[in-house]
PDB file of C-alpha atoms in Angstrom:
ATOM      1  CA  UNK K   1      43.529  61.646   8.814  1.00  0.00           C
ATOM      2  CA  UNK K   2      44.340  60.211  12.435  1.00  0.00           C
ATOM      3  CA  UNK K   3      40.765  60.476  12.734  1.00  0.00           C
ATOM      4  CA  UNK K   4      39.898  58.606   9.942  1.00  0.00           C
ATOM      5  CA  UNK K   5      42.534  55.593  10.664  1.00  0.00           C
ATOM      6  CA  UNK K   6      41.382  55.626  14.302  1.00  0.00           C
ATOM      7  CA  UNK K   7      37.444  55.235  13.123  1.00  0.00           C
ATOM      8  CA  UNK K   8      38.618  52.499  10.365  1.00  0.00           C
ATOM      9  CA  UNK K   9      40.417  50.363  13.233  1.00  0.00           C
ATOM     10  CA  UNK K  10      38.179  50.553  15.531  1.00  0.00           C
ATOM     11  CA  UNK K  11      35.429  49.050  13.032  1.00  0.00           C
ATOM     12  CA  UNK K  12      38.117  46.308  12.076  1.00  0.00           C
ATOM     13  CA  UNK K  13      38.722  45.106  15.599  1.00  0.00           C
ATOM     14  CA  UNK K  14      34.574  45.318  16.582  1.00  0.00           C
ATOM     15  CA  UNK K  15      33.584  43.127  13.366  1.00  0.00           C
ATOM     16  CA  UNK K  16      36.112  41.317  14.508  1.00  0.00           C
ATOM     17  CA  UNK K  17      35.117  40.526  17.883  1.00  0.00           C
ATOM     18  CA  UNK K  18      31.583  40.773  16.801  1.00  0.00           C
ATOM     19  CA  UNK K  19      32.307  37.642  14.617  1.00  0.00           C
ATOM     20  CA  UNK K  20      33.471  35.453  16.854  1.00  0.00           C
ATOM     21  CA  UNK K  21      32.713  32.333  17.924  1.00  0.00           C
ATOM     22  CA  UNK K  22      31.700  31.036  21.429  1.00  0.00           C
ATOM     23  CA  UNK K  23      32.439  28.268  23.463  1.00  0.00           C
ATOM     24  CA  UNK K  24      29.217  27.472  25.628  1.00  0.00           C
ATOM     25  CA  UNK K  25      30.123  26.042  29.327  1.00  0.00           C
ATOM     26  CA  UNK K  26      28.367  23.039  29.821  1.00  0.00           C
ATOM     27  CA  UNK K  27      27.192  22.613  33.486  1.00  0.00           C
ATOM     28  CA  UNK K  28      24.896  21.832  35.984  1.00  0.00           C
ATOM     29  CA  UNK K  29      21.074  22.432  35.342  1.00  0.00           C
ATOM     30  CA  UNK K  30      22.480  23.747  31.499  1.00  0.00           C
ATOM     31  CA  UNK K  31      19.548  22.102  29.029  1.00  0.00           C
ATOM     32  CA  UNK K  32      20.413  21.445  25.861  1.00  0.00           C
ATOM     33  CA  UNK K  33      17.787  21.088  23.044  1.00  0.00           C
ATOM     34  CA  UNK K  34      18.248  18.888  19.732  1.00  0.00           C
ATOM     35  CA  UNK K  35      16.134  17.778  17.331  1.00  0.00           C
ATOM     36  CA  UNK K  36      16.491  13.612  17.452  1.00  0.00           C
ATOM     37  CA  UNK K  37      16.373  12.359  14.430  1.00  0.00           C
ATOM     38  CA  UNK K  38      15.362   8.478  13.325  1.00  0.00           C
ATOM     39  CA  UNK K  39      13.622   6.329  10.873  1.00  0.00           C
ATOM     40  CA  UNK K  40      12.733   9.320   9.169  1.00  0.00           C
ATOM     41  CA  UNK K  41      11.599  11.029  12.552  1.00  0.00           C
ATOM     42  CA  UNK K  42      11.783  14.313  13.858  1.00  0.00           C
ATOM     43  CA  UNK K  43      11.368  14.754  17.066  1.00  0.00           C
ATOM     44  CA  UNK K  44      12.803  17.445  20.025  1.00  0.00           C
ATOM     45  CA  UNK K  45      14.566  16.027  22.672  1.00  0.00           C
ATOM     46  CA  UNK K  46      16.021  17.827  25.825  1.00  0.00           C
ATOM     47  CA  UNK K  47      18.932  17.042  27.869  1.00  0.00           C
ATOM     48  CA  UNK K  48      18.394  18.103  31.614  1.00  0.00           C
ATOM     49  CA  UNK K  49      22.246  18.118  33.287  1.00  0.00           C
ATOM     50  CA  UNK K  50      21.475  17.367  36.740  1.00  0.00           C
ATOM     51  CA  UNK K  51      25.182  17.380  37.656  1.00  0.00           C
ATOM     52  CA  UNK K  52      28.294  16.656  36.032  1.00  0.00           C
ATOM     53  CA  UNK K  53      31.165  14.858  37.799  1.00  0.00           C
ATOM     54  CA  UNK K  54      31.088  11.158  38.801  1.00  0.00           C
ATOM     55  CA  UNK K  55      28.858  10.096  37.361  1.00  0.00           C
ATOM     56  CA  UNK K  56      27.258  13.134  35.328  1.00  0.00           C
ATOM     57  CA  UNK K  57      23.481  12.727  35.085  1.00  0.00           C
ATOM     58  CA  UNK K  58      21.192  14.199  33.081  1.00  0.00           C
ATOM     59  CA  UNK K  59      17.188  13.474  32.430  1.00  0.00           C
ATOM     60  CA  UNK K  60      15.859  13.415  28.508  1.00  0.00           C
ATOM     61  CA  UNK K  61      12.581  13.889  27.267  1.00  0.00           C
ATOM     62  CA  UNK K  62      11.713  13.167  23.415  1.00  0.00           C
ATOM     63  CA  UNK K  63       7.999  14.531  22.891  1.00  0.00           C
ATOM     64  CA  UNK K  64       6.053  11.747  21.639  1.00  0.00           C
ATOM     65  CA  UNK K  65       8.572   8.648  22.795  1.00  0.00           C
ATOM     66  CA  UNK K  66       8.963   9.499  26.722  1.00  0.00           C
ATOM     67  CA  UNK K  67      11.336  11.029  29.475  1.00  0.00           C
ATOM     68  CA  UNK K  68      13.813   9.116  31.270  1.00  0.00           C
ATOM     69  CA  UNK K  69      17.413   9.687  32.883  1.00  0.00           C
ATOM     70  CA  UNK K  70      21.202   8.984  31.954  1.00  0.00           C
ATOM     71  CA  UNK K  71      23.692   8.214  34.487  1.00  0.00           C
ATOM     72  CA  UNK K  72      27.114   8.207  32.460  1.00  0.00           C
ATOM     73  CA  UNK K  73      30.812   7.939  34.426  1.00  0.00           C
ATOM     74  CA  UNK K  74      33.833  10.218  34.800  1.00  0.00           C
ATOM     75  CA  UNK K  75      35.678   7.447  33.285  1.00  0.00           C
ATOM     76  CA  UNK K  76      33.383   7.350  30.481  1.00  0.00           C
ATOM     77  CA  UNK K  77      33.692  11.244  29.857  1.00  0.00           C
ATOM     78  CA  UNK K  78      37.403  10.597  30.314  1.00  0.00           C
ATOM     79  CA  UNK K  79      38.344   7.843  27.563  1.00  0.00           C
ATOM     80  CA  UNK K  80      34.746   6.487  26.395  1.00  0.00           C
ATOM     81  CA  UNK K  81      35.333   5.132  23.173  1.00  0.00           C
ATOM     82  CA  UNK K  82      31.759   5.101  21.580  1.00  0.00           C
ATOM     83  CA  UNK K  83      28.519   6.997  21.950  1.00  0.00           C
ATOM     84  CA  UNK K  84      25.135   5.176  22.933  1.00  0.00           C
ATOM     85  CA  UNK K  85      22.619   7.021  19.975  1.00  0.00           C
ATOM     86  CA  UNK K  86      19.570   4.923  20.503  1.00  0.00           C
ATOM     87  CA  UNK K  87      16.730   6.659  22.482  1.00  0.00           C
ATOM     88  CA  UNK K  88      16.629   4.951  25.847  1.00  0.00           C
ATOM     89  CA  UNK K  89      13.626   2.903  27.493  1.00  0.00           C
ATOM     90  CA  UNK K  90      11.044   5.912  28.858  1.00  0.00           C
ATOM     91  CA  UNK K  91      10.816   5.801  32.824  1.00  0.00           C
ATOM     92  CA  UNK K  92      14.204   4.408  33.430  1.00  0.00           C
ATOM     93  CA  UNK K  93      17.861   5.257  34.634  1.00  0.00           C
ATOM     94  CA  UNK K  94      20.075   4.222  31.822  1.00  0.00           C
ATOM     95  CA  UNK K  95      23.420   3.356  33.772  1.00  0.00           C
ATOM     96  CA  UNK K  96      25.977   3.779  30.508  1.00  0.00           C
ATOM     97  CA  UNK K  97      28.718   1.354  30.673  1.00  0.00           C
ATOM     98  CA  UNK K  98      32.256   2.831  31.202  1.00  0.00           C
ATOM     99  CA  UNK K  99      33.364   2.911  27.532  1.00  0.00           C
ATOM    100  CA  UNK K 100      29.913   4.648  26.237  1.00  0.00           C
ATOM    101  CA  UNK K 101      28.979   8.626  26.622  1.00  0.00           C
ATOM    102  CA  UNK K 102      26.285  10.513  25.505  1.00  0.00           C
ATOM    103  CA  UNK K 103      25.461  13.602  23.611  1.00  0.00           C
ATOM    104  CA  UNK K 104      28.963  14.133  23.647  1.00  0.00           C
ATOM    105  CA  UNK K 105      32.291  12.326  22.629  1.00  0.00           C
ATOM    106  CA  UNK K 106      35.327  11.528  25.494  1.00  0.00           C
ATOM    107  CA  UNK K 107      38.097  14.163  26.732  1.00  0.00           C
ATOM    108  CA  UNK K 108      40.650  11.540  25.069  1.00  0.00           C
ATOM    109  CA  UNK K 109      38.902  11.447  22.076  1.00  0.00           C
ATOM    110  CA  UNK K 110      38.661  14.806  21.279  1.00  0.00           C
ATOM    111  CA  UNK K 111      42.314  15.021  22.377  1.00  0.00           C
ATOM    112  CA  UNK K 112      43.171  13.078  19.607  1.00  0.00           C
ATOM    113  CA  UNK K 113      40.977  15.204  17.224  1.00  0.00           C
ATOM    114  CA  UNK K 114      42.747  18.555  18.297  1.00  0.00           C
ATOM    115  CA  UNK K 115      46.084  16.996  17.789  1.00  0.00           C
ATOM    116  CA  UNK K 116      46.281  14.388  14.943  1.00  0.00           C
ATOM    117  CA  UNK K 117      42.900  15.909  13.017  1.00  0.00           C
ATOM    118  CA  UNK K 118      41.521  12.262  13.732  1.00  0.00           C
ATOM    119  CA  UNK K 119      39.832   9.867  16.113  1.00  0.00           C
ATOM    120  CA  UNK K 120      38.138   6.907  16.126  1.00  0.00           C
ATOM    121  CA  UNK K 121      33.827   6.630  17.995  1.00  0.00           C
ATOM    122  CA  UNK K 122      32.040   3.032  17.983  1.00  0.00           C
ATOM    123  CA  UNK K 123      34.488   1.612  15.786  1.00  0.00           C
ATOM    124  CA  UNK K 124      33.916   4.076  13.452  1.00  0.00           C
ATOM    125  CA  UNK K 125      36.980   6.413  11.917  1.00  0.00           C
ATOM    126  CA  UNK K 126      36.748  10.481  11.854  1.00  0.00           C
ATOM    127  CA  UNK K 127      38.905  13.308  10.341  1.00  0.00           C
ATOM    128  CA  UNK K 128      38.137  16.672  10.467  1.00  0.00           C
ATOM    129  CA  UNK K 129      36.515  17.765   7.109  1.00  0.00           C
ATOM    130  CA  UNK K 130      38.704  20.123   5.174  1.00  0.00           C
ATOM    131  CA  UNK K 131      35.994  22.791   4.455  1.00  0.00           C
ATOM    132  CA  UNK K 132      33.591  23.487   7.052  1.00  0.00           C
ATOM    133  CA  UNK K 133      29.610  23.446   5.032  1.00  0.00           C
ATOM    134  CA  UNK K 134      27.773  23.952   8.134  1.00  0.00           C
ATOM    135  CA  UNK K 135      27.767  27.194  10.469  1.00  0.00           C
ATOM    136  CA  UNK K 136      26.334  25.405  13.743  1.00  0.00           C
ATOM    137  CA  UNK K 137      24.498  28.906  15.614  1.00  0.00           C
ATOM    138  CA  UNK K 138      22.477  29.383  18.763  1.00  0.00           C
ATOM    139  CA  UNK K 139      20.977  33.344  19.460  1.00  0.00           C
ATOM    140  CA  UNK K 140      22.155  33.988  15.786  1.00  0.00           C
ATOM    141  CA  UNK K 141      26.049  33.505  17.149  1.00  0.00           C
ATOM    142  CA  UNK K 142      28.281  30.734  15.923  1.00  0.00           C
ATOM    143  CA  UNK K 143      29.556  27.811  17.552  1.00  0.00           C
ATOM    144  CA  UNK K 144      33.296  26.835  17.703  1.00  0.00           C
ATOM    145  CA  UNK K 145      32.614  23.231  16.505  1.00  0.00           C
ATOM    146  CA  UNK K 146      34.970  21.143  14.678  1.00  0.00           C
ATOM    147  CA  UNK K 147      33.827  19.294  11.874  1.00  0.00           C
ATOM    148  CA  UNK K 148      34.524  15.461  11.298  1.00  0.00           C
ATOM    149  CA  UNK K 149      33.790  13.321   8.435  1.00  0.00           C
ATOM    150  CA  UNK K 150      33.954   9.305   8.558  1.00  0.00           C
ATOM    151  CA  UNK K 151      36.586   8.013   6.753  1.00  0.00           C
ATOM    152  CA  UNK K 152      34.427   5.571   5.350  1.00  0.00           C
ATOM    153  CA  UNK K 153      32.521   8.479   3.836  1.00  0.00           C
ATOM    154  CA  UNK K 154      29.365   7.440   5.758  1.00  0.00           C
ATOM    155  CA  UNK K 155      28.998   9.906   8.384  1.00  0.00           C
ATOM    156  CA  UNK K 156      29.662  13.542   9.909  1.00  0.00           C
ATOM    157  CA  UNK K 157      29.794  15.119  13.060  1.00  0.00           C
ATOM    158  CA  UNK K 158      30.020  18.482  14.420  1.00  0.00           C
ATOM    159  CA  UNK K 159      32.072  18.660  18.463  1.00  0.00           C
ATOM    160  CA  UNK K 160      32.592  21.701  20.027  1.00  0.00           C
ATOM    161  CA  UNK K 161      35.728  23.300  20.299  1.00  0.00           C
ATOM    162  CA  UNK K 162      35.708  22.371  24.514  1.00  0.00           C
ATOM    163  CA  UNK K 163      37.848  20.207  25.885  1.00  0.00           C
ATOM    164  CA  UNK K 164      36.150  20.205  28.629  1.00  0.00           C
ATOM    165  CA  UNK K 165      32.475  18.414  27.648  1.00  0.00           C
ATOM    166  CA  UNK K 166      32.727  17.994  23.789  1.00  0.00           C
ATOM    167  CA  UNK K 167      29.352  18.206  22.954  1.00  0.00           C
ATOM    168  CA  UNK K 168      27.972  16.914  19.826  1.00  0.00           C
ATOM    169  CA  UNK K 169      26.378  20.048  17.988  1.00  0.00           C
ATOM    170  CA  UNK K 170      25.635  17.921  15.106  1.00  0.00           C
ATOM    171  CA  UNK K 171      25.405  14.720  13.353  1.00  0.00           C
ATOM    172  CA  UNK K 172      24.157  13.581   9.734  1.00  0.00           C
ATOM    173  CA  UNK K 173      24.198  10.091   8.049  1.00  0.00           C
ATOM    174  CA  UNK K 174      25.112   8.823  11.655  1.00  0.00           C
ATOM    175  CA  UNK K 175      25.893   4.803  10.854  1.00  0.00           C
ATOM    176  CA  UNK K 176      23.085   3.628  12.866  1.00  0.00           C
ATOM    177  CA  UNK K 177      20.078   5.653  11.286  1.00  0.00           C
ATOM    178  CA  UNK K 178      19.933   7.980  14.070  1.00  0.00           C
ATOM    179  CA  UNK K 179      21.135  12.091  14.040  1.00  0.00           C
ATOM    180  CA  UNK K 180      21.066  15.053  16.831  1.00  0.00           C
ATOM    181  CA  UNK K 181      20.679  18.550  15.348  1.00  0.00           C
ATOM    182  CA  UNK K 182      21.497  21.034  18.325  1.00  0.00           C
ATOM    183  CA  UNK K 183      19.034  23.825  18.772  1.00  0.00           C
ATOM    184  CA  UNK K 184      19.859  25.478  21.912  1.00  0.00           C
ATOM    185  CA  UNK K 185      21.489  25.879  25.129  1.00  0.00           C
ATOM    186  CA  UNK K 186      20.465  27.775  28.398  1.00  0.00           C
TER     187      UNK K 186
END
C-alpha cells in the first residue's frame, strides 16, 4: 500500500512539474520569431537582440518588406507608455522616442497589470481577460503570458509573465491593423 501511495505521488508531483509553464529570459543575441501581421499580410519577422541595457538594440528582418535596426531606451523599457507597431523604414536605425518600446510593453506598465489587473498602451485601456482562450507554446511547452483585453472591446494582447522584458507573445485586432503572433525563441 506504501508502495502504491508512493508511485501515485510521485506521478502527481511529475505531471505537475511536467505542466508547467516557463518564463523565457530575454537577452543578448536571444532571436525572437513572430509572424507580422497587416493589411491582411502574413509575413515572418525576426527580432535580433544585439544588447539590452541603454539603449537595447535589436535588428528586424520581415521577408519580403526588408531588414533594419531598433535602438529603443532604458527609459523607454522603464515607463514607455505606448508601443511603435508599424514596420520600420528597411536599411535604417529607428531611434524610438523615450515614451515608445517595441515588441514588448514597459516595466511600469506591466507593474500595473500584475497589481491592479489593468494598464493603459497608446492611449488604449487593457484588463486582463477573465478566461484565458489562447495557450501561447514554443517546443510544445506553454508560456506564462497574461492575457489582456481592451476595454473598448477592440483589442487583445498576450505579455509574458516577466517583469523583467514583458514581451508581447501575442496580439489580435491590434487598433492600428497590425498583429505579432510569437513563434519562437532561441
Amino acid at each position: 500500500m506504501k508502495k502504491l501511495a508512493f508511485i501515485m505521488t510521485a506521478m502527481a508531483l511529475g505531471a505537475t512539474a511536467f505542466a508547467q509553464k516557463i518564463v523565457p529570459k530575454i537577452k543578448s543575441n536571444s532571436v525572437i520569431n513572430y509572424v507580422y501581421s497587416s493589411d491582411g499580410q502574413s509575413l515572418p519577422m525576426v527580432l535580433t537582440f544585439n544588447s539590452l541595457g541603454n539603449p537595447t538594440k535589436m535588428d528586424w528582418s520581415i521577408d519580403g518588406y526588408g531588414q533594419g535596426s531598433y535602438e529603443m531606451s532604458a527609459k523607454a523599457l522603464e515607463s514607455g507608455k505606448g508601443m511603435d507597431f508599424k514596420a520600420p523604414e528597411p536599411d535604417v536605425l529607428t531611434k524610438l522616442p523615450d515614451y515608445k518600446t517595441v515588441a514588448c510593453i514597459s516595466k511600469n506598465a506591466f507593474n500595473n497589470l500584475v497589481k491592479t489587473k489593468e494598464f493603459e498602451y497608446n492611449d488604449i485601456k487593457y484588463s486582463v481577460a477573465a478566461t484565458d482562450t489562447a495557450d501561447i507554446k514554443i517546443n510544445n511547452q506553454a508560456l506564462d503570458v497574461i492575457h489582456a483585453v481592451a476595454t473598448n472591446g477592440k483589442g487583445e494582447m498576450w505579455v509574458l509573465n516577466n517583469p523583467d522584458f514583458p514581451l508581447i507573445c501575442r496580439t489580435k485586432n491590434n487598433a492600428d491593423g497590425t498583429d505579432l503572433n510569437l513563434v519562437s525563441i532561441q
